Amino acid sequence: MRRLAALLFVLLLPACYQVEGDTVAPAASVRVDGVKDGRYRRPDGVEVRVTWNAAEKQYDVATPDGPTGKARAARLAPGLFLVQYVDAARLTLMAAPKGDDVALYFAAKEAEPRLLKAHGLGLKPGPINALTGQARAVVDFFKDLAVSGEFVEGEKLVYLGA
């Protein structure tokens, strides 16, 4: 059931891509100012608990049924972060704190093909679109996306409290 909930969550997020390698290395992972430990409601309505794990330099994510995955964040640009979420799949997306919530961002329709080509990445359509290419190229894709400003705000993780 948890895997199904996680998949439904991912299907609601056009902002994320499935990737092969690590896009946020443990050494690069940071705790994001403005992201509080506590309960959040995902876009699919499922409540998760997000907790910073200082020993592992990552966020632990869990539903009331148990752990669902781990997330690492690295700064892309002022206020914007590259986030890698690992569970059954390895996903990468761009996010930023917005008030108590976490806003998720995706590439503008016109920008995505140009940036993919510029970084030698392919896009494999599926229930979760996959970026094909080296992890370093994926990181550079997101860095250029952040700097270009050619992205759109999508869904949010809504903070529910401690």
PDB file of C-alpha atoms in Angstrom, residues 53-110:
ATOM      1  CA  ASN A  53      18.583  13.162  10.073  1.00  0.00           C
ATOM      2  CA  ALA A  54      21.814  15.021  10.941  1.00  0.00           C
ATOM      3  CA  ALA A  55      23.894  11.830  11.180  1.00  0.00           C
ATOM      4  CA  GLU A  56      23.081  10.891   7.567  1.00  0.00           C
ATOM      5  CA  LYS A  57      22.720  14.486   6.241  1.00  0.00           C
ATOM      6  CA  GLN A  58      19.303  13.780   4.755  1.00  0.00           C
ATOM      7  CA  TYR A  59      15.589  13.950   5.459  1.00  0.00           C
ATOM      8  CA  ASP A  60      13.729  10.826   6.564  1.00  0.00           C
ATOM      9  CA  VAL A  61      10.220  10.634   5.124  1.00  0.00           C
ATOM     10  CA  ALA A  62       7.546   8.397   6.634  1.00  0.00           C
ATOM     11  CA  THR A  63       3.801   7.819   6.548  1.00  0.00           C
ATOM     12  CA  PRO A  64       1.900   6.621   9.624  1.00  0.00           C
ATOM     13  CA  ASP A  65       2.530   3.084   8.251  1.00  0.00           C
ATOM     14  CA  GLY A  66       6.311   3.476   8.348  1.00  0.00           C
ATOM     15  CA  PRO A  67       9.298   4.839   6.398  1.00  0.00           C
ATOM     16  CA  THR A  68       8.796   5.635   2.722  1.00  0.00           C
ATOM     17  CA  GLY A  69      12.135   7.097   1.698  1.00  0.00           C
ATOM     18  CA  LYS A  70      15.008   9.500   2.123  1.00  0.00           C
ATOM     19  CA  ALA A  71      15.554  12.937   0.613  1.00  0.00           C
ATOM     20  CA  ARG A  72      18.690  15.008   0.159  1.00  0.00           C
ATOM     21  CA  ALA A  73      18.829  18.663  -0.858  1.00  0.00           C
ATOM     22  CA  ALA A  74      21.564  20.818  -2.385  1.00  0.00           C
ATOM     23  CA  ARG A  75      21.449  24.544  -3.141  1.00  0.00           C
ATOM     24  CA  LEU A  76      20.946  25.379  -6.837  1.00  0.00           C
ATOM     25  CA  ALA A  77      20.472  29.135  -6.633  1.00  0.00           C
ATOM     26  CA  PRO A  78      19.376  31.537  -3.901  1.00  0.00           C
ATOM     27  CA  GLY A  79      16.209  30.034  -2.421  1.00  0.00           C
ATOM     28  CA  LEU A  80      16.073  27.058  -4.830  1.00  0.00           C
ATOM     29  CA  PHE A  81      17.172  23.521  -4.096  1.00  0.00           C
ATOM     30  CA  LEU A  82      17.798  20.339  -6.026  1.00  0.00           C
ATOM     31  CA  VAL A  83      16.130  17.478  -4.168  1.00  0.00           C
ATOM     32  CA  GLN A  84      16.764  13.784  -4.666  1.00  0.00           C
ATOM     33  CA  TYR A  85      14.168  11.460  -3.188  1.00  0.00           C
ATOM     34  CA  VAL A  86      14.985   7.767  -2.991  1.00  0.00           C
ATOM     35  CA  ASP A  87      12.458   5.025  -2.355  1.00  0.00           C
ATOM     36  CA  ALA A  88      11.482   2.361  -4.885  1.00  0.00           C
ATOM     37  CA  ALA A  89      12.733   4.815  -7.523  1.00  0.00           C
ATOM     38  CA  ARG A  90      15.337   7.550  -7.552  1.00  0.00           C
ATOM     39  CA  LEU A  91      13.667  10.892  -8.256  1.00  0.00           C
ATOM     40  CA  THR A  92      15.038  14.403  -8.713  1.00  0.00           C
ATOM     41  CA  LEU A  93      13.182  17.702  -8.603  1.00  0.00           C
ATOM     42  CA  MET A  94      13.548  21.405  -7.846  1.00  0.00           C
ATOM     43  CA  ALA A  95      11.920  22.847  -4.704  1.00  0.00           C
ATOM     44  CA  ALA A  96      11.924  25.841  -2.383  1.00  0.00           C
ATOM     45  CA  PRO A  97      10.469  26.736   0.990  1.00  0.00           C
ATOM     46  CA  LYS A  98       7.446  28.995   0.594  1.00  0.00           C
ATOM     47  CA  GLY A  99       6.184  30.147   3.955  1.00  0.00           C
ATOM     48  CA  ASP A 100       5.784  26.975   5.999  1.00  0.00           C
ATOM     49  CA  ASP A 101       5.200  24.889   2.862  1.00  0.00           C
ATOM     50  CA  VAL A 102       7.559  23.496   0.239  1.00  0.00           C
ATOM     51  CA  ALA A 103       6.811  24.527  -3.352  1.00  0.00           C
ATOM     52  CA  LEU A 104       7.778  22.191  -6.192  1.00  0.00           C
ATOM     53  CA  TYR A 105       8.888  23.567  -9.553  1.00  0.00           C
ATOM     54  CA  PHE A 106       9.071  22.183 -13.076  1.00  0.00           C
ATOM     55  CA  ALA A 107      10.606  23.336 -16.344  1.00  0.00           C
ATOM     56  CA  ALA A 108       8.471  25.568 -18.546  1.00  0.00           C
ATOM     57  CA  LYS A 109       7.192  23.636 -21.559  1.00  0.00           C
ATOM     58  CA  GLU A 110       9.340  25.645 -24.006  1.00  0.00           C
TER      59      GLU A 110
END
